[in-house]
């Protein structure tokens, strides 16, 4: 999961995850730098999804955030 850059925009991403998956709590979404696998494991257990499913979900939620940030600078 090293290609997922959670650092920096985590609070925004966490809000999007909680909107999409209301079953996840703040405890489920605790993120400490360098412990990406622990975060994925927590989400995986709570949602009953595979590691790949969780990583894809996070990637999809991260990508729009990056695109929005980049478009703000090009205006």
XYZ file of C-alpha atoms in Angstrom:
75
model
C 0.000 0.000 0.000
C 3.009 2.282 -0.182
C 1.604 3.930 -3.314
C -1.297 5.349 -1.298
C -0.200 8.698 0.026
C -2.401 9.110 3.093
C -0.157 11.647 4.764
C -1.384 15.236 4.692
C -4.975 14.848 3.552
C -5.971 12.148 6.012
C -8.677 14.153 7.825
C -10.404 14.982 4.544
C -10.130 11.399 3.345
C -11.386 10.066 6.677
C -14.505 12.213 6.338
C -15.181 10.815 2.859
C -14.702 7.249 4.100
C -17.112 7.792 6.993
C -19.721 9.261 4.622
C -19.485 6.276 2.310
C -19.152 3.612 5.034
C -21.128 4.737 8.084
C -20.275 1.518 9.937
C -16.671 2.691 10.355
C -15.841 4.557 13.550
C -12.999 6.914 14.441
C -11.294 3.986 16.170
C -11.500 1.936 12.967
C -9.940 4.811 11.059
C -7.037 5.612 13.356
C -4.053 6.331 11.160
C -0.465 6.541 12.250
C 2.235 7.276 9.730
C 3.980 4.075 8.712
C 1.111 1.838 9.865
C -0.856 1.693 6.628
C -1.311 -2.082 6.866
C -2.881 -1.737 10.316
C -5.396 0.790 8.964
C -6.240 -1.441 6.001
C -6.657 -4.405 8.364
C -9.074 -2.474 10.584
C -11.214 -1.431 7.627
C -11.001 -4.910 6.121
C -12.276 -6.585 9.302
C -15.091 -4.084 9.821
C -16.384 -4.159 6.232
C -15.638 -7.807 5.469
C -13.687 -6.900 2.336
C -10.379 -8.142 0.979
C -7.164 -6.194 1.386
C -7.208 -5.401 -2.331
C -10.799 -4.120 -2.118
C -9.894 -1.777 0.746
C -6.757 -0.512 -1.002
C -8.741 0.128 -4.208
C -11.432 1.953 -2.233
C -8.823 4.187 -0.586
C -7.109 4.834 -3.921
C -10.402 5.863 -5.524
C -11.185 8.236 -2.659
C -7.687 9.734 -2.712
C -7.586 10.343 -6.465
C -10.470 12.868 -6.651
C -8.943 14.813 -3.738
C -5.635 15.131 -5.575
C -7.360 16.172 -8.810
C -9.374 18.868 -6.995
C -6.230 20.208 -5.324
C -4.350 20.312 -8.616
C -7.211 22.084 -10.424
C -7.260 24.829 -7.778
C -3.657 25.688 -8.629
C -4.268 25.810 -12.369
C -7.034 28.435 -12.129
